[in-house]
Short mmCIF file of C-alpha atoms and ligand atoms in Angstrom, two decimals:
data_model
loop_
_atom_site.label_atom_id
_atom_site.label_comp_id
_atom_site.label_asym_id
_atom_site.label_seq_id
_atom_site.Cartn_x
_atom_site.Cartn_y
_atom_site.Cartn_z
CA UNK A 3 111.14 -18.09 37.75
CA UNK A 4 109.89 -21.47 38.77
CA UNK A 5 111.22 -22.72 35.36
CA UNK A 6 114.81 -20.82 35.79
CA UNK A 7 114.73 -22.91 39.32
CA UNK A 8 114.08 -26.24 37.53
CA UNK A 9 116.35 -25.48 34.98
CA UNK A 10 119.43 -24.95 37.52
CA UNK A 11 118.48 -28.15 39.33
CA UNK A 12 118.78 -30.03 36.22
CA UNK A 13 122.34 -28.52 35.26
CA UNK A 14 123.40 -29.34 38.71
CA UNK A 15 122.61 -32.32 38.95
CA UNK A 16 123.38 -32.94 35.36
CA UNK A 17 126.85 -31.46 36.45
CA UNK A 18 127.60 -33.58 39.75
CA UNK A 19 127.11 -36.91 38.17
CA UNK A 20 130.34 -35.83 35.51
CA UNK A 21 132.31 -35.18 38.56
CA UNK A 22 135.57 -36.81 38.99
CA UNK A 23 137.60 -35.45 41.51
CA UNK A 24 137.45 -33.12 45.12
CA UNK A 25 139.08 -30.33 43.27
CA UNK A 26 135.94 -30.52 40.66
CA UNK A 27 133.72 -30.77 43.26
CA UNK A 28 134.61 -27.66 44.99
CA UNK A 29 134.29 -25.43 42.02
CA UNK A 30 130.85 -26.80 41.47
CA UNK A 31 129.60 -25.47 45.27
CA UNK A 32 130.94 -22.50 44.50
CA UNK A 33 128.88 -22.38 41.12
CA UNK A 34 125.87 -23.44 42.38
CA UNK A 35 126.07 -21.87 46.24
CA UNK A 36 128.46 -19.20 46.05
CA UNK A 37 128.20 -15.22 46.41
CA UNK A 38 127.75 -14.93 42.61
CA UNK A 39 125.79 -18.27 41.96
CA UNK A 40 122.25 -18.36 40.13
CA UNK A 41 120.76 -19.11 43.69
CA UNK A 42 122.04 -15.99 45.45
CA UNK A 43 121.07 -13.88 42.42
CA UNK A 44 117.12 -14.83 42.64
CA UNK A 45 117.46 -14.81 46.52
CA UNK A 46 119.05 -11.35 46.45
CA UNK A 47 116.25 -10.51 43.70
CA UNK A 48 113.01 -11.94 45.84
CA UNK A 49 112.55 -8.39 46.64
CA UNK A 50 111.47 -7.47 43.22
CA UNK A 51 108.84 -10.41 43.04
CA UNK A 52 105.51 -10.05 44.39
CA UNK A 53 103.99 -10.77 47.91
CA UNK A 54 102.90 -14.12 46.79
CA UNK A 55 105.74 -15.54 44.68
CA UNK A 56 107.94 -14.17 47.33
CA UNK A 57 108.00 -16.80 50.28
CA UNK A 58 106.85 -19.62 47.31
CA UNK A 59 110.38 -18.70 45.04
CA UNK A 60 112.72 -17.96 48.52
CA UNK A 61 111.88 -21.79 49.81
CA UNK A 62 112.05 -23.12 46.48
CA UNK A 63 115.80 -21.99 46.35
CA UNK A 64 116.61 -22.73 50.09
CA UNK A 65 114.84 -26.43 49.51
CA UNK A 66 117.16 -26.36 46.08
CA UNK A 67 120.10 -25.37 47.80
CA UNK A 68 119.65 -27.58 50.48
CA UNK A 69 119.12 -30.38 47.83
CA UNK A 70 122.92 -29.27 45.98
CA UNK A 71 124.49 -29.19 49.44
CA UNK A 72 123.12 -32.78 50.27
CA UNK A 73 124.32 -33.72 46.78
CA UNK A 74 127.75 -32.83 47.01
CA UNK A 75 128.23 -33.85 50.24
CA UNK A 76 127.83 -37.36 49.24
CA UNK A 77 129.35 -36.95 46.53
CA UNK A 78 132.27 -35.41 48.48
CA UNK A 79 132.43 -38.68 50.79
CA UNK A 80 132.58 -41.10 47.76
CA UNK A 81 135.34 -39.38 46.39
CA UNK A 82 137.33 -39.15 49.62
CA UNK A 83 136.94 -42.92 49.94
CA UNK A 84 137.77 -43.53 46.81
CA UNK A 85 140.99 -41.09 47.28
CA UNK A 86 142.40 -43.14 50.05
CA UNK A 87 141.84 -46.30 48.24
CA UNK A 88 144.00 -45.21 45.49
CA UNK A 89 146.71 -44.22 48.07
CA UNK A 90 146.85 -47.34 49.89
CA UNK A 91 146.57 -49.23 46.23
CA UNK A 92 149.75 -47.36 45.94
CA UNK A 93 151.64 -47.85 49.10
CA UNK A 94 150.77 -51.18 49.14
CA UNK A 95 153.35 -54.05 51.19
CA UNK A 96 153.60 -56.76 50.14
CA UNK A 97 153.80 -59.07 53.42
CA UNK A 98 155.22 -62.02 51.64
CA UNK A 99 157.97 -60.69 49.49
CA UNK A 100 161.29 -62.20 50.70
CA UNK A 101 162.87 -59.82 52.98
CA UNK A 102 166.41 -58.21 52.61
CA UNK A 103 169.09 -60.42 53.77
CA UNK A 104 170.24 -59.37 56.83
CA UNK A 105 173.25 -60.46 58.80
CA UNK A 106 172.27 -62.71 61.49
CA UNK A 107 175.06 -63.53 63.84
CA UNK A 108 175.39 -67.05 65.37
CA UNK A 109 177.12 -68.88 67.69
CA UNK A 110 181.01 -68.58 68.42
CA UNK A 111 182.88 -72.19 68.06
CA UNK A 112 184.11 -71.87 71.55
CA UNK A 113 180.80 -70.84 72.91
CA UNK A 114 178.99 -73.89 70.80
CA UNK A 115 181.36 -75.75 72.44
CA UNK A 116 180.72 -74.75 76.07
CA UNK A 117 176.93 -74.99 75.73
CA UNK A 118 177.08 -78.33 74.32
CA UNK A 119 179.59 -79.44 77.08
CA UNK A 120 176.93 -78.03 79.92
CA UNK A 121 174.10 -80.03 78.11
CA UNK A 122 175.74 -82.82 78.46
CA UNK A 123 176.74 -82.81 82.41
CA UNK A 124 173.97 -80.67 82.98
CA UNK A 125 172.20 -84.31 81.73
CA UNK A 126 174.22 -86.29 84.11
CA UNK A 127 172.79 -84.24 87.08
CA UNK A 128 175.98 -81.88 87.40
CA UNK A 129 175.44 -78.05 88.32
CA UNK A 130 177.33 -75.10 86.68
CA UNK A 131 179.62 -73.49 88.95
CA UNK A 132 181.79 -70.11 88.50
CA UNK A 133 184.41 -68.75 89.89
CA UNK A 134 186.41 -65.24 90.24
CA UNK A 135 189.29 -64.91 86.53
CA UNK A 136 190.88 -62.56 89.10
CA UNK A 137 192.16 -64.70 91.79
CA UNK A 138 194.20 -64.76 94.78
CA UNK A 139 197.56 -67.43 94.63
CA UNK A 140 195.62 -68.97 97.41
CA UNK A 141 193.06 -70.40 95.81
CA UNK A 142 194.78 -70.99 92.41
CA UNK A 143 198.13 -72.64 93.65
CA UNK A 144 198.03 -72.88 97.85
CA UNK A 145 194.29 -74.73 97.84
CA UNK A 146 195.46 -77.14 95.11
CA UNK A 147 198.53 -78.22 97.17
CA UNK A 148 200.56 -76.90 94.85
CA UNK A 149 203.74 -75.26 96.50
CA UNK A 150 205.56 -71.52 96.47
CA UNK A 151 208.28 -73.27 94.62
CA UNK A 152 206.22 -74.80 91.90
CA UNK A 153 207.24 -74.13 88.69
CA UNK A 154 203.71 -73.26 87.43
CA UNK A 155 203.55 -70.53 89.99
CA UNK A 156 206.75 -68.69 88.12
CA UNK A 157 206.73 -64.87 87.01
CA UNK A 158 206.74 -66.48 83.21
CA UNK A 159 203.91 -68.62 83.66
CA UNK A 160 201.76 -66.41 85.07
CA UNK A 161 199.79 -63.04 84.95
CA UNK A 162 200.22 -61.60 88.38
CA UNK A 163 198.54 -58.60 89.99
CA UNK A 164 200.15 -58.47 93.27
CA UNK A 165 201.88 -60.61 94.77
CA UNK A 166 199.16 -62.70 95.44
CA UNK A 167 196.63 -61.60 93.17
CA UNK A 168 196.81 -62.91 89.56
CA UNK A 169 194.48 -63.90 86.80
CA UNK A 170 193.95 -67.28 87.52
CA UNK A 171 195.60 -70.04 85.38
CA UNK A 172 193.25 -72.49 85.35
CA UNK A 173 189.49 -73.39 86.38
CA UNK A 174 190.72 -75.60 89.44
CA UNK A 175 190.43 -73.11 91.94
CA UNK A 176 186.63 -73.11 91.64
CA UNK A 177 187.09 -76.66 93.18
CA UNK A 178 188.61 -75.16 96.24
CA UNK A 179 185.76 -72.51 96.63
CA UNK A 180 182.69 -74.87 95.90
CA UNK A 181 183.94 -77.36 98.52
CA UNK A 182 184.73 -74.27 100.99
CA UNK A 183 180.73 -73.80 100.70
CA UNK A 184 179.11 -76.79 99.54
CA UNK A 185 179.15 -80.00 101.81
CA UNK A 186 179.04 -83.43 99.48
CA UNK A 187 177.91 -84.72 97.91
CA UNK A 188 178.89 -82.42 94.68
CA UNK A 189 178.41 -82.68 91.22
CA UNK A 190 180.00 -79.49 89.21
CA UNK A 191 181.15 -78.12 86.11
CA UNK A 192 182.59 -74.94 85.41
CA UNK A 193 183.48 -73.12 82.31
CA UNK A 194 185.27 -69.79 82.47
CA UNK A 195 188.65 -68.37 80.67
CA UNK A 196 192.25 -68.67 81.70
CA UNK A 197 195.13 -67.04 81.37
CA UNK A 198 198.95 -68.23 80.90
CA UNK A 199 201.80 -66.15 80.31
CA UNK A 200 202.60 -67.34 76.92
CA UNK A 201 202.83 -65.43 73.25
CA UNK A 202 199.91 -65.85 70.76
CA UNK A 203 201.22 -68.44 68.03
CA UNK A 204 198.81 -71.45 66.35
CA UNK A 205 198.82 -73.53 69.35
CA UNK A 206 198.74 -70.95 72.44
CA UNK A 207 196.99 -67.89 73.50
CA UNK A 208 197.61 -65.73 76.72
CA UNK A 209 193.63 -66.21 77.21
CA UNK A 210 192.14 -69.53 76.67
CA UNK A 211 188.92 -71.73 78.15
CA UNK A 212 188.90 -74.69 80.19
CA UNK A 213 186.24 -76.53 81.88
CA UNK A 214 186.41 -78.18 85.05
CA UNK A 215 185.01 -80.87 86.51
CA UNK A 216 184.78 -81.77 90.30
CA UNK A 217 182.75 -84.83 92.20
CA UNK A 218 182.87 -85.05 95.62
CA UNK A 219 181.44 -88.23 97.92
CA UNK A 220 181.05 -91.39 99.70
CA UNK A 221 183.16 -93.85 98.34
CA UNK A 222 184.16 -91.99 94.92
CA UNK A 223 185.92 -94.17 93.19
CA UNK A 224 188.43 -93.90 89.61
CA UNK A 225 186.45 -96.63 87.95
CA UNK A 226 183.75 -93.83 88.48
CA UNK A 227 185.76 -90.62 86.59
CA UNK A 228 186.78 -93.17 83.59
CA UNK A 229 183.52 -93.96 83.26
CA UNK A 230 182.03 -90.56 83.49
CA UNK A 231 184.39 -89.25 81.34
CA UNK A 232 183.89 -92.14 78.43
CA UNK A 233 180.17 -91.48 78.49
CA UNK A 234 181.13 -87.89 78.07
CA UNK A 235 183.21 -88.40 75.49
CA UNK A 236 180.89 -90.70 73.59
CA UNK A 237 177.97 -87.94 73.85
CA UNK A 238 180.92 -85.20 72.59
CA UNK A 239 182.92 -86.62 70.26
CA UNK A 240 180.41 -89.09 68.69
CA UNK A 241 179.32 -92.86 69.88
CA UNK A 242 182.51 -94.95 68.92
CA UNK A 243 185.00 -92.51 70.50
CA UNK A 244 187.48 -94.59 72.85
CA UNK A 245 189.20 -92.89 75.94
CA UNK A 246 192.51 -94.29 77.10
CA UNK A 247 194.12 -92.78 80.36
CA UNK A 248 198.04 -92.17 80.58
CA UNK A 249 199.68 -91.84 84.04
CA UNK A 250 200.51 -88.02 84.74
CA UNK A 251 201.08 -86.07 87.63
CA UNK A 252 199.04 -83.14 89.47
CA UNK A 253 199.66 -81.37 92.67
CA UNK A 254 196.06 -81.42 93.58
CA UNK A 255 195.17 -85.26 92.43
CA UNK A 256 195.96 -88.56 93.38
CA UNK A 257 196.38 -90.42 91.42
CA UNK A 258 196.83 -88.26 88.26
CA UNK A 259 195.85 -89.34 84.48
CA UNK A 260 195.51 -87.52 81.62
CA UNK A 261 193.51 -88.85 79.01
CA UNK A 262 193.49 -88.91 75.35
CA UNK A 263 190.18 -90.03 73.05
CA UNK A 264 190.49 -92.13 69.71
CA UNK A 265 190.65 -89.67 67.20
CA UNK A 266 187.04 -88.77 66.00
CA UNK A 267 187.91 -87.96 62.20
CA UNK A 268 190.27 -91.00 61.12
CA UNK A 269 188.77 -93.27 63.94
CA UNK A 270 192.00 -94.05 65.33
CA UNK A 271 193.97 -95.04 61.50
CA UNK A 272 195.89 -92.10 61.71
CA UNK A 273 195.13 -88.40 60.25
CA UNK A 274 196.32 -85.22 60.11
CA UNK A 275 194.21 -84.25 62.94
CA UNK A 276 195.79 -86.44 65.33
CA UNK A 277 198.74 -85.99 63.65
CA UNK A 278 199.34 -89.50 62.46
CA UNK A 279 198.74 -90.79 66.19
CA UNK A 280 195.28 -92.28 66.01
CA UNK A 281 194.45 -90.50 69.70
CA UNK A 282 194.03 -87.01 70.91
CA UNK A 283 195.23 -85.40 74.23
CA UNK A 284 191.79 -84.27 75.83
CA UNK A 285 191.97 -83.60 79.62
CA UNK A 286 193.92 -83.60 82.86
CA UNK A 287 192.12 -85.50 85.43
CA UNK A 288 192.41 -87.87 88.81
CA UNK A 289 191.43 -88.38 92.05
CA UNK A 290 191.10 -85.24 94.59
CA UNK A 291 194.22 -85.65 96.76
CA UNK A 292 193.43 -85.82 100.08
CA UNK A 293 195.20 -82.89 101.28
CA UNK A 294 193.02 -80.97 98.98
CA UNK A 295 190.10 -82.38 100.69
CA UNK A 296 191.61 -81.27 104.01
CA UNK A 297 192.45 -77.52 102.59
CA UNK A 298 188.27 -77.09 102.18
CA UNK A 299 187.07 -78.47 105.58
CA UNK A 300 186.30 -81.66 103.94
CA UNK A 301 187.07 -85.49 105.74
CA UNK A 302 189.23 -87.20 103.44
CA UNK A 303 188.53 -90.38 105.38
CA UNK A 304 184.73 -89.79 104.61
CA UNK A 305 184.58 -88.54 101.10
CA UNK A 306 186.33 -89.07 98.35
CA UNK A 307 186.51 -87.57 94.98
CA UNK A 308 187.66 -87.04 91.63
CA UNK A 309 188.19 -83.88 89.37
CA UNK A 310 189.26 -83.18 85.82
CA UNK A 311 189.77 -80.38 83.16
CA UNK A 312 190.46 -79.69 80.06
CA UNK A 313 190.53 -77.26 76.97
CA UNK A 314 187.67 -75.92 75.05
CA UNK A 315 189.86 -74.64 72.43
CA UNK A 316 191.36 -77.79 71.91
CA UNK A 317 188.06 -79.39 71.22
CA UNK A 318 186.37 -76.71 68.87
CA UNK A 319 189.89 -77.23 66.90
CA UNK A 320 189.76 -80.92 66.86
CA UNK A 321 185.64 -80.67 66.18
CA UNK A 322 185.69 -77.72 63.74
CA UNK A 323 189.08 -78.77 61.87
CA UNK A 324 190.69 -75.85 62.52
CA UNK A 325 194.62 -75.70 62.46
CA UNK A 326 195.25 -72.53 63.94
CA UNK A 327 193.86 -71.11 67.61
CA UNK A 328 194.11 -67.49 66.61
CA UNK A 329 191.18 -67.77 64.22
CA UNK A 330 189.06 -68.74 66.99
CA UNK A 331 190.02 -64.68 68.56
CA UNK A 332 190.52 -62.66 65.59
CA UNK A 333 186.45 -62.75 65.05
CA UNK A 334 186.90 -62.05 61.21
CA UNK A 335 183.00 -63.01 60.18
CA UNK A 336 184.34 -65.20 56.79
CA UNK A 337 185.40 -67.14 59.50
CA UNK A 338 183.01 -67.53 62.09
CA UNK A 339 180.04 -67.51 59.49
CA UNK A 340 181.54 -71.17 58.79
CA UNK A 341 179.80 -72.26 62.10
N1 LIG B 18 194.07 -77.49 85.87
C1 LIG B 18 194.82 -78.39 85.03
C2 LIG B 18 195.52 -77.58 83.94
O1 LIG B 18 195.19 -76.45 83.74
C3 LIG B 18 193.93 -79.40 84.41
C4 LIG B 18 193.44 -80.37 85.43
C5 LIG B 18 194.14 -81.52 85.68
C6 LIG B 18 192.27 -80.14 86.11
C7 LIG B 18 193.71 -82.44 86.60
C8 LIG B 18 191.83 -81.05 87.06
C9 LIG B 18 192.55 -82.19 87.27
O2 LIG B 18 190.73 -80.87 87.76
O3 LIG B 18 192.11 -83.08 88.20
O4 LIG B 18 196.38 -78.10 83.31
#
């Protein structure tokens, strides 16, 4: 019996060490431990031994059982380990492969534009200001001395509401409402869109952007907007950029200028971005009239100012190249990827 014993631990053991997988494994506890194994046959058969071999064979095969369970659990643990190993062999990543291009967005040309502009005043110690796109005809025409009868203020120029409600046709009235609430000295820029009657063709769009500029203090002077708006220019358009300033008129300034820049591609030679003229229109500007001043609560005896604005859409298209304002709205990605 003792020999049968022996001779099953050897098998089993001789068994376990060819064992490759958990499926293997498993067959060999049932061999060796099941309901019909060698074990449970001598331990169902201790009966028929004698009073002495009895307890002597029944621990020999518990101790031997014992020793087969041991085995196989450890041999179970190797093979799970070694299981999971092969599955993460095979799902491996691969961290640094190059990933799948993706469609990043960027920047739209008028929004480059308007960031770049507020960078630059923001530099010059200017704040950002905003105003209503709905607005009353009181702050958009009235405020800015700028008459019932004014032509600007006609049914074809403008988008109105009610009859004093519109959508505002320029930045300018933010002027009014920043000096309503702000004493001087101010210092402000503000981007936003505006809105014209007029029919979408290369050079106009119903909805456009401007940005205004407004200054407001002691002894203000127009030697102080040229030179603001040269140094902007400069930091814009690039450092030899000239600015030139034309006579012009404005309800709400006093005097008026408008004022071109030396054209940025062709350096003033002529191109056919300034179409041949060496400049480029680039703003409305002048000093705040003094009935303006007046309008807001402000002393035009004590403070003086000066204001300007122009269009964003006309610089991104002068910047950019680009010969025709509806590709700056129709969003087709070919195009906008260019920027
Ligand atoms: N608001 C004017 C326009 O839309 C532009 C302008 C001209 C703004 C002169 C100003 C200014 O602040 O002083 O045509």
């Amino acid at each position: 019996m003792e020999e049968k014993i022996e001779a099953i631990r050897k098998s089993a053991k001789e068994e376990l060490s060819k064992i490759e997988n958990l499926q293997e494994l498993q067959e060999l506890r049932v061999k060796y431990l099941g309901k019909k194994s060698d074990l449970t046959a001598i331990l169902k058969g201790l009966g028929a031994l004698s009073a002495e071999e009895r307890p002597k064979i029944g621990s020999m095969v518990n101790e031997l059982r014992k020793e087969i369970e041991n085995t196989i659990l450890e041999a179970e643990a190797i093979l799970k380990e070694k299981q999971l190993e092969k599955q993460l062999e095979k799902e491996k990543i691969d961290v640094t492969m190059p990933s799948k291009n993706l469609n990043i967005g960027s920047v739209h040309p008028i929004t480059q534009i308007i960031d770049e502009v507020k960078e630059i005043f923001l530099g010059m110690g200017y704040s950002i200001a905003d105003g209503p796109e709905v607005e009353t005809t009181h702050y958009n025409f009235d405020q800015l001395n700028t008459p019932a009868d004014h032509p600007a203020r006609d049914l074809q120029d403008t988008f109105y509401i009610t009859e004093d409600v519109i959508l505002r046709t320029q930045t300018s009235p933010v002027q009014a409402r920043v000096m309503e609430n702000q004493k001087p000295p101010i210092k402000i820029i503000c981007p936003g869109a505006v809105y014209r009657s007029d029919t979408l063709d290369a050079t106009h769009s119903p909805v456009f952007h401007q940005v205004e500029g407004l200054v407001v203090d002691k002894n203000i002077k127009m030697s102080d907007l040229k030179g603001t708006l040269e140094a902007f220019a400069v930091k814009c358009l690039g450092p030899n950029t000239k600015v030139r300033f034309r006579p012009h008129h404005f309800p709400f300034t006093e005097p008026s200028a408008e004022a071109d820049v030396s054209c940025f591609v062709c350096g003033g030679k002529g191109c056919r971005v300034c179409k041949g003229e060496g400049w480029i229109e680039l703003l409305g500007c002048g000093m705040v009239h003094p009935k303006v001043l007046e309008n807001c609560g402000i002393n035009p005896e004590e403070y003086s100012g000066f204001a300007f604005g122009f269009g964003v859409e006309r610089i991104a298209m002068a910047k950019f190249g680009i010969d025709d304002l509806r590709l700056l709205y129709e969003n087709d990605v070919r195009f906008l990827k260019q920027f």
